[in-house]
PDB file of C-alpha atoms and ligand atoms in Angstrom:
ATOM      1  CA  MET A  15      48.503 106.132 -23.976  1.00  0.00           C
ATOM      2  CA  GLU A  16      49.640 108.634 -21.356  1.00  0.00           C
ATOM      3  CA  ARG A  17      50.550 112.063 -22.745  1.00  0.00           C
ATOM      4  CA  ALA A  18      53.145 114.356 -21.427  1.00  0.00           C
ATOM      5  CA  GLU A  19      51.893 117.255 -19.332  1.00  0.00           C
ATOM      6  CA  PRO A  20      50.392 119.563 -21.985  1.00  0.00           C
ATOM      7  CA  GLN A  21      51.974 123.004 -22.513  1.00  0.00           C
ATOM      8  CA  ALA A  22      49.638 125.996 -22.869  1.00  0.00           C
ATOM      9  CA  ILE A  23      50.188 127.962 -25.974  1.00  0.00           C
ATOM     10  CA  PHE A  24      47.135 130.259 -25.457  1.00  0.00           C
ATOM     11  CA  ARG A  25      45.527 131.389 -22.267  1.00  0.00           C
ATOM     12  CA  MET A  26      42.468 133.523 -21.908  1.00  0.00           C
ATOM     13  CA  GLU A  27      41.344 135.012 -18.562  1.00  0.00           C
ATOM     14  CA  GLY A  28      37.900 136.647 -18.197  1.00  0.00           C
ATOM     15  CA  VAL A  29      37.795 137.795 -21.836  1.00  0.00           C
ATOM     16  CA  THR A  30      34.893 139.794 -23.027  1.00  0.00           C
ATOM     17  CA  LYS A  31      34.288 141.419 -26.396  1.00  0.00           C
ATOM     18  CA  VAL A  32      31.600 144.113 -26.752  1.00  0.00           C
ATOM     19  CA  TYR A  33      30.896 145.635 -30.137  1.00  0.00           C
ATOM     20  CA  ASP A  34      29.261 148.989 -29.694  1.00  0.00           C
ATOM     21  CA  THR A  35      27.231 149.609 -32.768  1.00  0.00           C
ATOM     22  CA  GLY A  36      25.772 152.893 -31.482  1.00  0.00           C
ATOM     23  CA  GLU A  37      22.193 151.759 -30.905  1.00  0.00           C
ATOM     24  CA  VAL A  38      23.030 148.475 -29.190  1.00  0.00           C
ATOM     25  CA  LYS A  39      25.972 146.722 -27.545  1.00  0.00           C
ATOM     26  CA  VAL A  40      26.574 143.193 -28.794  1.00  0.00           C
ATOM     27  CA  HIS A  41      28.363 141.012 -26.245  1.00  0.00           C
ATOM     28  CA  ALA A  42      30.248 138.777 -28.576  1.00  0.00           C
ATOM     29  CA  LEU A  43      32.239 137.182 -25.807  1.00  0.00           C
ATOM     30  CA  ALA A  44      30.760 137.221 -22.260  1.00  0.00           C
ATOM     31  CA  GLY A  45      33.707 136.095 -20.124  1.00  0.00           C
ATOM     32  CA  VAL A  46      35.939 133.260 -21.618  1.00  0.00           C
ATOM     33  CA  ASP A  47      38.486 131.422 -19.505  1.00  0.00           C
ATOM     34  CA  MET A  48      40.392 128.969 -21.662  1.00  0.00           C
ATOM     35  CA  GLU A  49      43.727 127.242 -22.431  1.00  0.00           C
ATOM     36  CA  LEU A  50      44.842 125.726 -25.754  1.00  0.00           C
ATOM     37  CA  TYR A  51      47.779 123.414 -25.780  1.00  0.00           C
ATOM     38  CA  ALA A  52      50.779 123.260 -27.989  1.00  0.00           C
ATOM     39  CA  GLY A  53      50.629 120.749 -30.776  1.00  0.00           C
ATOM     40  CA  GLU A  54      46.942 120.104 -30.493  1.00  0.00           C
ATOM     41  CA  PHE A  55      44.231 120.181 -33.084  1.00  0.00           C
ATOM     42  CA  THR A  56      41.409 121.940 -31.610  1.00  0.00           C
ATOM     43  CA  VAL A  57      37.898 122.301 -33.075  1.00  0.00           C
ATOM     44  CA  LEU A  58      35.629 125.123 -31.981  1.00  0.00           C
ATOM     45  CA  LEU A  59      31.931 124.346 -32.512  1.00  0.00           C
ATOM     46  CA  GLY A  60      28.719 126.355 -31.839  1.00  0.00           C
ATOM     47  CA  PRO A  61      25.843 128.113 -33.531  1.00  0.00           C
ATOM     48  CA  SER A  62      26.309 131.021 -35.763  1.00  0.00           C
ATOM     49  CA  GLY A  63      26.878 134.271 -33.662  1.00  0.00           C
ATOM     50  CA  SER A  64      28.100 132.351 -30.623  1.00  0.00           C
ATOM     51  CA  GLY A  65      31.497 134.278 -30.634  1.00  0.00           C
ATOM     52  CA  LYS A  66      33.871 131.708 -32.418  1.00  0.00           C
ATOM     53  CA  SER A  67      35.250 134.038 -34.912  1.00  0.00           C
ATOM     54  CA  THR A  68      35.668 136.832 -32.413  1.00  0.00           C
ATOM     55  CA  LEU A  69      37.657 134.480 -30.315  1.00  0.00           C
ATOM     56  CA  LEU A  70      39.838 133.299 -33.204  1.00  0.00           C
ATOM     57  CA  ASN A  71      40.479 136.812 -34.270  1.00  0.00           C
ATOM     58  CA  ILE A  72      41.536 137.791 -30.795  1.00  0.00           C
ATOM     59  CA  LEU A  73      43.947 134.829 -30.576  1.00  0.00           C
ATOM     60  CA  GLY A  74      45.385 135.740 -33.956  1.00  0.00           C
ATOM     61  CA  GLY A  75      45.904 139.443 -32.960  1.00  0.00           C
ATOM     62  CA  LEU A  76      43.434 140.712 -35.552  1.00  0.00           C
ATOM     63  CA  ASP A  77      41.217 142.105 -32.928  1.00  0.00           C
ATOM     64  CA  GLN A  78      41.410 143.192 -29.254  1.00  0.00           C
ATOM     65  CA  ALA A  79      39.521 141.975 -26.151  1.00  0.00           C
ATOM     66  CA  THR A  80      37.377 144.602 -24.456  1.00  0.00           C
ATOM     67  CA  GLU A  81      38.248 143.190 -21.082  1.00  0.00           C
ATOM     68  CA  GLY A  82      40.329 140.308 -19.666  1.00  0.00           C
ATOM     69  CA  ARG A  83      43.836 138.973 -20.575  1.00  0.00           C
ATOM     70  CA  VAL A  84      45.124 136.940 -23.489  1.00  0.00           C
ATOM     71  CA  PHE A  85      48.552 135.227 -23.537  1.00  0.00           C
ATOM     72  CA  PHE A  86      50.403 133.550 -26.311  1.00  0.00           C
ATOM     73  CA  ARG A  87      52.995 131.541 -24.239  1.00  0.00           C
ATOM     74  CA  ASP A  88      54.447 134.344 -22.052  1.00  0.00           C
ATOM     75  CA  LEU A  89      53.541 137.170 -24.400  1.00  0.00           C
ATOM     76  CA  GLU A  90      50.561 139.054 -23.326  1.00  0.00           C
ATOM     77  CA  LEU A  91      48.679 140.003 -26.476  1.00  0.00           C
ATOM     78  CA  THR A  92      46.327 142.305 -24.538  1.00  0.00           C
ATOM     79  CA  GLY A  93      49.342 144.328 -23.655  1.00  0.00           C
ATOM     80  CA  LEU A  94      50.522 144.973 -27.281  1.00  0.00           C
ATOM     81  CA  ASN A  95      49.821 147.908 -29.522  1.00  0.00           C
ATOM     82  CA  ASP A  96      48.969 147.667 -33.129  1.00  0.00           C
ATOM     83  CA  ARG A  97      52.614 147.429 -34.150  1.00  0.00           C
ATOM     84  CA  GLY A  98      53.257 144.647 -31.600  1.00  0.00           C
ATOM     85  CA  LEU A  99      50.265 142.737 -32.840  1.00  0.00           C
ATOM     86  CA  THR A 100      51.406 143.018 -36.424  1.00  0.00           C
ATOM     87  CA  ARG A 101      54.805 141.603 -35.391  1.00  0.00           C
ATOM     88  CA  TYR A 102      53.131 138.849 -33.471  1.00  0.00           C
ATOM     89  CA  ARG A 103      51.002 137.839 -36.397  1.00  0.00           C
ATOM     90  CA  ARG A 104      53.801 137.954 -38.738  1.00  0.00           C
ATOM     91  CA  ASP A 105      56.180 135.925 -36.683  1.00  0.00           C
ATOM     92  CA  HIS A 106      53.815 133.260 -35.193  1.00  0.00           C
ATOM     93  CA  VAL A 107      50.438 132.922 -36.908  1.00  0.00           C
ATOM     94  CA  GLY A 108      49.032 131.448 -40.164  1.00  0.00           C
ATOM     95  CA  PHE A 109      45.432 132.157 -41.040  1.00  0.00           C
ATOM     96  CA  VAL A 110      43.086 130.217 -43.320  1.00  0.00           C
ATOM     97  CA  PHE A 111      39.659 131.644 -44.014  1.00  0.00           C
ATOM     98  CA  GLN A 112      36.501 130.324 -45.637  1.00  0.00           C
ATOM     99  CA  PHE A 113      37.116 132.266 -48.857  1.00  0.00           C
ATOM    100  CA  TYR A 114      40.689 131.665 -49.882  1.00  0.00           C
ATOM    101  CA  ASN A 115      41.696 135.293 -50.565  1.00  0.00           C
ATOM    102  CA  LEU A 116      44.176 134.392 -53.275  1.00  0.00           C
ATOM    103  CA  VAL A 117      45.389 137.044 -55.715  1.00  0.00           C
ATOM    104  CA  PRO A 118      43.769 135.976 -58.964  1.00  0.00           C
ATOM    105  CA  SER A 119      46.466 137.299 -61.261  1.00  0.00           C
ATOM    106  CA  LEU A 120      49.216 135.305 -59.549  1.00  0.00           C
ATOM    107  CA  THR A 121      49.934 131.532 -59.882  1.00  0.00           C
ATOM    108  CA  ALA A 122      49.782 129.147 -56.921  1.00  0.00           C
ATOM    109  CA  ARG A 123      53.550 129.465 -56.384  1.00  0.00           C
ATOM    110  CA  GLU A 124      53.419 133.235 -56.577  1.00  0.00           C
ATOM    111  CA  ASN A 125      50.539 133.502 -54.124  1.00  0.00           C
ATOM    112  CA  VAL A 126      52.647 131.510 -51.654  1.00  0.00           C
ATOM    113  CA  GLN A 127      55.768 133.571 -52.479  1.00  0.00           C
ATOM    114  CA  LEU A 128      53.812 136.755 -51.325  1.00  0.00           C
ATOM    115  CA  VAL A 129      54.415 135.397 -47.807  1.00  0.00           C
ATOM    116  CA  THR A 130      57.739 133.662 -48.161  1.00  0.00           C
ATOM    117  CA  ASP A 131      59.353 136.855 -49.625  1.00  0.00           C
ATOM    118  CA  VAL A 132      58.832 138.638 -46.235  1.00  0.00           C
ATOM    119  CA  ALA A 133      58.992 135.802 -43.684  1.00  0.00           C
ATOM    120  CA  PRO A 134      62.265 135.342 -41.721  1.00  0.00           C
ATOM    121  CA  ASN A 135      62.707 131.590 -42.107  1.00  0.00           C
ATOM    122  CA  PRO A 136      60.314 130.291 -44.754  1.00  0.00           C
ATOM    123  CA  MET A 137      60.072 127.050 -46.629  1.00  0.00           C
ATOM    124  CA  PRO A 138      60.414 127.325 -50.403  1.00  0.00           C
ATOM    125  CA  ALA A 139      56.904 127.778 -51.990  1.00  0.00           C
ATOM    126  CA  ALA A 140      57.295 124.507 -53.952  1.00  0.00           C
ATOM    127  CA  GLU A 141      57.834 122.605 -50.744  1.00  0.00           C
ATOM    128  CA  ALA A 142      54.619 124.199 -49.062  1.00  0.00           C
ATOM    129  CA  LEU A 143      52.587 123.350 -52.146  1.00  0.00           C
ATOM    130  CA  GLY A 144      53.996 119.832 -52.181  1.00  0.00           C
ATOM    131  CA  LEU A 145      52.915 119.358 -48.499  1.00  0.00           C
ATOM    132  CA  VAL A 146      49.293 120.097 -49.496  1.00  0.00           C
ATOM    133  CA  GLY A 147      49.504 117.771 -52.588  1.00  0.00           C
ATOM    134  CA  LEU A 148      49.624 120.465 -55.215  1.00  0.00           C
ATOM    135  CA  THR A 149      52.885 120.034 -56.916  1.00  0.00           C
ATOM    136  CA  HIS A 150      51.103 119.473 -60.187  1.00  0.00           C
ATOM    137  CA  ARG A 151      49.295 122.779 -59.879  1.00  0.00           C
ATOM    138  CA  ILE A 152      52.120 125.004 -58.920  1.00  0.00           C
ATOM    139  CA  ASP A 153      51.946 127.234 -62.091  1.00  0.00           C
ATOM    140  CA  HIS A 154      48.288 127.292 -62.244  1.00  0.00           C
ATOM    141  CA  PHE A 155      46.109 130.372 -61.583  1.00  0.00           C
ATOM    142  CA  PRO A 156      43.310 130.293 -58.990  1.00  0.00           C
ATOM    143  CA  ALA A 157      40.635 130.360 -61.717  1.00  0.00           C
ATOM    144  CA  GLU A 158      42.143 127.167 -63.051  1.00  0.00           C
ATOM    145  CA  MET A 159      41.732 125.276 -59.775  1.00  0.00           C
ATOM    146  CA  SER A 160      38.814 123.839 -57.851  1.00  0.00           C
ATOM    147  CA  GLY A 161      37.694 125.408 -54.654  1.00  0.00           C
ATOM    148  CA  GLY A 162      39.469 122.696 -52.640  1.00  0.00           C
ATOM    149  CA  GLU A 163      42.610 123.223 -54.510  1.00  0.00           C
ATOM    150  CA  GLN A 164      42.444 126.932 -53.986  1.00  0.00           C
ATOM    151  CA  GLN A 165      42.017 126.374 -50.286  1.00  0.00           C
ATOM    152  CA  ARG A 166      44.978 124.111 -50.219  1.00  0.00           C
ATOM    153  CA  VAL A 167      46.989 126.968 -51.884  1.00  0.00           C
ATOM    154  CA  ALA A 168      45.811 129.123 -49.083  1.00  0.00           C
ATOM    155  CA  ILE A 169      46.875 126.491 -46.507  1.00  0.00           C
ATOM    156  CA  ALA A 170      50.402 126.332 -48.301  1.00  0.00           C
ATOM    157  CA  ARG A 171      50.521 130.063 -48.008  1.00  0.00           C
ATOM    158  CA  ALA A 172      49.709 130.050 -44.330  1.00  0.00           C
ATOM    159  CA  ILE A 173      52.149 127.290 -43.435  1.00  0.00           C
ATOM    160  CA  ALA A 174      55.084 128.405 -45.644  1.00  0.00           C
ATOM    161  CA  LYS A 175      56.396 130.802 -43.026  1.00  0.00           C
ATOM    162  CA  ARG A 176      56.440 127.773 -40.488  1.00  0.00           C
ATOM    163  CA  PRO A 177      54.006 129.268 -38.029  1.00  0.00           C
ATOM    164  CA  GLU A 178      53.672 127.893 -34.572  1.00  0.00           C
ATOM    165  CA  VAL A 179      49.874 128.462 -34.877  1.00  0.00           C
ATOM    166  CA  LEU A 180      47.443 127.817 -37.562  1.00  0.00           C
ATOM    167  CA  LEU A 181      44.049 129.461 -37.164  1.00  0.00           C
ATOM    168  CA  CYS A 182      41.303 128.415 -39.514  1.00  0.00           C
ATOM    169  CA  ASP A 183      37.888 130.018 -39.754  1.00  0.00           C
ATOM    170  CA  GLU A 184      35.386 127.673 -41.544  1.00  0.00           C
ATOM    171  CA  PRO A 185      38.140 126.223 -43.839  1.00  0.00           C
ATOM    172  CA  THR A 186      35.729 123.844 -45.346  1.00  0.00           C
ATOM    173  CA  GLY A 187      32.651 126.085 -45.263  1.00  0.00           C
ATOM    174  CA  ALA A 188      32.527 126.598 -48.962  1.00  0.00           C
ATOM    175  CA  LEU A 189      33.463 123.058 -50.086  1.00  0.00           C
ATOM    176  CA  ASP A 190      31.636 119.878 -50.818  1.00  0.00           C
ATOM    177  CA  SER A 191      32.450 116.845 -48.518  1.00  0.00           C
ATOM    178  CA  LYS A 192      35.002 115.193 -50.950  1.00  0.00           C
ATOM    179  CA  THR A 193      37.126 118.259 -51.367  1.00  0.00           C
ATOM    180  CA  GLY A 194      36.546 119.348 -47.754  1.00  0.00           C
ATOM    181  CA  ILE A 195      38.082 115.991 -46.595  1.00  0.00           C
ATOM    182  CA  ARG A 196      41.201 116.651 -48.703  1.00  0.00           C
ATOM    183  CA  VAL A 197      41.578 120.127 -46.986  1.00  0.00           C
ATOM    184  CA  LEU A 198      41.177 118.515 -43.620  1.00  0.00           C
ATOM    185  CA  ASP A 199      43.737 115.920 -44.564  1.00  0.00           C
ATOM    186  CA  ALA A 200      46.221 118.628 -45.416  1.00  0.00           C
ATOM    187  CA  LEU A 201      45.469 120.363 -42.022  1.00  0.00           C
ATOM    188  CA  ARG A 202      45.910 117.182 -40.131  1.00  0.00           C
ATOM    189  CA  ASP A 203      49.121 116.212 -42.031  1.00  0.00           C
ATOM    190  CA  ILE A 204      50.679 119.624 -41.031  1.00  0.00           C
ATOM    191  CA  ASN A 205      49.610 119.236 -37.476  1.00  0.00           C
ATOM    192  CA  ASP A 206      51.082 115.678 -37.411  1.00  0.00           C
ATOM    193  CA  ARG A 207      54.351 116.566 -39.175  1.00  0.00           C
ATOM    194  CA  PHE A 208      55.265 119.896 -37.635  1.00  0.00           C
ATOM    195  CA  GLY A 209      53.241 119.920 -34.398  1.00  0.00           C
ATOM    196  CA  THR A 210      51.618 123.220 -35.570  1.00  0.00           C
ATOM    197  CA  SER A 211      49.002 124.103 -33.042  1.00  0.00           C
ATOM    198  CA  THR A 212      45.760 124.198 -35.026  1.00  0.00           C
ATOM    199  CA  VAL A 213      42.398 125.781 -34.247  1.00  0.00           C
ATOM    200  CA  VAL A 214      39.568 125.195 -36.662  1.00  0.00           C
ATOM    201  CA  ILE A 215      36.122 126.714 -36.359  1.00  0.00           C
ATOM    202  CA  THR A 216      33.394 124.761 -38.096  1.00  0.00           C
ATOM    203  CA  HIS A 217      29.577 124.561 -38.278  1.00  0.00           C
ATOM    204  CA  ASN A 218      30.018 120.815 -39.094  1.00  0.00           C
ATOM    205  CA  ALA A 219      29.879 118.901 -35.833  1.00  0.00           C
ATOM    206  CA  ALA A 220      31.228 115.740 -37.595  1.00  0.00           C
ATOM    207  CA  ILE A 221      34.710 117.362 -37.866  1.00  0.00           C
ATOM    208  CA  GLN A 222      35.097 117.146 -34.169  1.00  0.00           C
ATOM    209  CA  ARG A 223      35.990 113.486 -34.610  1.00  0.00           C
ATOM    210  CA  MET A 224      39.436 114.415 -35.971  1.00  0.00           C
ATOM    211  CA  ALA A 225      40.182 116.826 -33.132  1.00  0.00           C
ATOM    212  CA  HIS A 226      42.399 116.302 -30.009  1.00  0.00           C
ATOM    213  CA  ARG A 227      40.227 118.850 -28.218  1.00  0.00           C
ATOM    214  CA  VAL A 228      36.697 120.136 -28.722  1.00  0.00           C
ATOM    215  CA  ILE A 229      35.324 123.361 -27.347  1.00  0.00           C
ATOM    216  CA  THR A 230      31.680 124.246 -27.829  1.00  0.00           C
ATOM    217  CA  PHE A 231      30.345 127.808 -27.599  1.00  0.00           C
ATOM    218  CA  GLN A 232      26.965 129.283 -26.716  1.00  0.00           C
ATOM    219  CA  ASP A 233      26.129 132.899 -26.421  1.00  0.00           C
ATOM    220  CA  GLY A 234      29.702 134.198 -26.194  1.00  0.00           C
ATOM    221  CA  ARG A 235      30.592 131.586 -23.561  1.00  0.00           C
ATOM    222  CA  ILE A 236      32.385 128.161 -23.526  1.00  0.00           C
ATOM    223  CA  ASN A 237      29.733 125.583 -23.086  1.00  0.00           C
ATOM    224  CA  GLU A 238      31.797 122.462 -22.961  1.00  0.00           C
ATOM    225  CA  THR A 239      35.471 121.310 -23.391  1.00  0.00           C
ATOM    226  CA  TRP A 240      36.437 117.820 -23.979  1.00  0.00           C
ATOM    227  CA  VAL A 241      39.448 115.674 -25.051  1.00  0.00           C
ATOM    228  CA  ASN A 242      38.927 113.282 -27.893  1.00  0.00           C
ATOM    229  CA  ASP A 243      40.803 109.979 -27.167  1.00  0.00           C
ATOM    230  CA  THR A 244      39.345 108.293 -30.272  1.00  0.00           C
ATOM    231  CA  ARG A 245      40.316 110.605 -33.164  1.00  0.00           C
ATOM    232  CA  VAL A 246      39.837 109.383 -36.582  1.00  0.00           C
ATOM    233  CA  ALA A 247      41.217 110.339 -39.956  1.00  0.00           C
ATOM    234  CA  PRO A 248      39.296 112.923 -42.030  1.00  0.00           C
ATOM    235  CA  SER A 249      38.355 110.164 -44.548  1.00  0.00           C
ATOM    236  CA  GLU A 250      36.516 108.448 -41.862  1.00  0.00           C
ATOM    237  CA  ILE A 251      34.284 111.481 -41.077  1.00  0.00           C
ATOM    238  CA  GLU A 252      30.729 111.223 -42.337  1.00  0.00           C
ATOM    239  CA  TRP A 253      29.440 114.712 -43.322  1.00  0.00           C
TER     240      TRP A 253
HETATM  241  P1  ADP B   4      30.445 133.059 -34.805  1.00  0.00           P
HETATM  242  O1  ADP B   4      31.846 133.094 -35.340  1.00  0.00           O
HETATM  243  O2  ADP B   4      30.201 132.053 -33.720  1.00  0.00           O
HETATM  244  O3  ADP B   4      29.348 132.969 -35.897  1.00  0.00           O
HETATM  245  P2  ADP B   4      31.031 135.883 -34.246  1.00  0.00           P
HETATM  246  O4  ADP B   4      32.135 135.823 -33.325  1.00  0.00           O
HETATM  247  O5  ADP B   4      31.205 136.096 -35.667  1.00  0.00           O
HETATM  248  O6  ADP B   4      30.200 134.510 -34.140  1.00  0.00           O
HETATM  249  O7  ADP B   4      29.912 136.888 -33.726  1.00  0.00           O
HETATM  250  C1  ADP B   4      29.446 136.990 -32.374  1.00  0.00           C
HETATM  251  C2  ADP B   4      28.461 138.125 -32.253  1.00  0.00           C
HETATM  252  O8  ADP B   4      29.111 139.365 -32.423  1.00  0.00           O
HETATM  253  C3  ADP B   4      27.395 138.058 -33.227  1.00  0.00           C
HETATM  254  O9  ADP B   4      26.222 138.695 -32.604  1.00  0.00           O
HETATM  255  C4  ADP B   4      27.854 139.106 -34.333  1.00  0.00           C
HETATM  256  O10 ADP B   4      26.718 139.587 -35.004  1.00  0.00           O
HETATM  257  C5  ADP B   4      28.650 140.126 -33.482  1.00  0.00           C
HETATM  258  N1  ADP B   4      29.626 140.755 -34.288  1.00  0.00           N
HETATM  259  C6  ADP B   4      30.788 140.196 -34.735  1.00  0.00           C
HETATM  260  N2  ADP B   4      31.597 141.074 -35.355  1.00  0.00           N
HETATM  261  C7  ADP B   4      31.003 142.251 -35.229  1.00  0.00           C
HETATM  262  C8  ADP B   4      31.292 143.656 -35.637  1.00  0.00           C
HETATM  263  N3  ADP B   4      32.449 143.941 -36.220  1.00  0.00           N
HETATM  264  N4  ADP B   4      30.396 144.628 -35.209  1.00  0.00           N
HETATM  265  C9  ADP B   4      29.333 144.382 -34.546  1.00  0.00           C
HETATM  266  N5  ADP B   4      28.901 143.113 -34.158  1.00  0.00           N
HETATM  267  C10 ADP B   4      29.766 142.066 -34.497  1.00  0.00           C
END
C-alpha cells in the first residue's frame, strides 16, 4: 500500500558527541545524519557502546550534541538552553527506561499522577493505566507487581501527558519474553491508536520485526536504515 509522503519529526545533521573523561576522549557519536518520521515505530539496533543511548538522549533533550544540528520539527534543539530543553521535554517527550523508575511508596495511579498533575493536557491516570491493561492493578504498589506490570505503569506514566514522541531505552531489557511481549504490545497499541512517534532501543534483533523503520548502529555511526514492509504483531516475534 502506498503511504503518504512521510513527515520528518526529527532531523540530525552531522551530529557528533564526544565525552571527554580527562584521559581519553570517547567518540560516542561520530557524525550522524538521520531523519525519523511522524507516527513511525522505529527500532534502533546495534552492539553495546555503539551510541544508541547517546542518540536517544540527544533526541529527548537530556543531553547535548558536541557538534551538528538536531531538529524536532522546526524547533532546533541544538539552539536551546537548559530551560528550553526542559520545556521541550515536558511538552513533547515521554521516556521509558529499562528500569522502571517508579516511586515505591506510591500506587500505580499515584505514580502516573506525578506526571498528570503538571502536564497541560493530560489524560486521567486511570485511562492511561487502562490503555496498558492495568485497570485491575491501579491501587497496587510497585512491589506488588511483576516487572512487566511495573514497566507498563512506566509506559502509562510516559503517555499520560499525550506526548508526540515516546523514547524507550531497552524497555524489555529486564524482562522475560512473555512479559516483554506484553510491554511491546502496549507500545505498539499506543503507536497505532495515537500515532505517537516511537523510538525503541533494543539488543534483541527479533524486535525489529514489529518496527516500521529499523536503524542499525556501529561505532557511533549509522550502519544501515531500512523500512519494514512486513511488520508483525509482538506476539509473533520469536525471542
Ligand atoms: P549504547 O547505547 O549503544 O550501548 P552509549 O550511547 O551508551 O551506547 O555509549 C556510546 C559510547 O559512549 C560508549 O563507549 C560509552 O562508554 C560512552 N559513554 C556514554 N555515556 C558516557 C559518559 N557519560 N561519559 C563517558 N563516556 C560515555
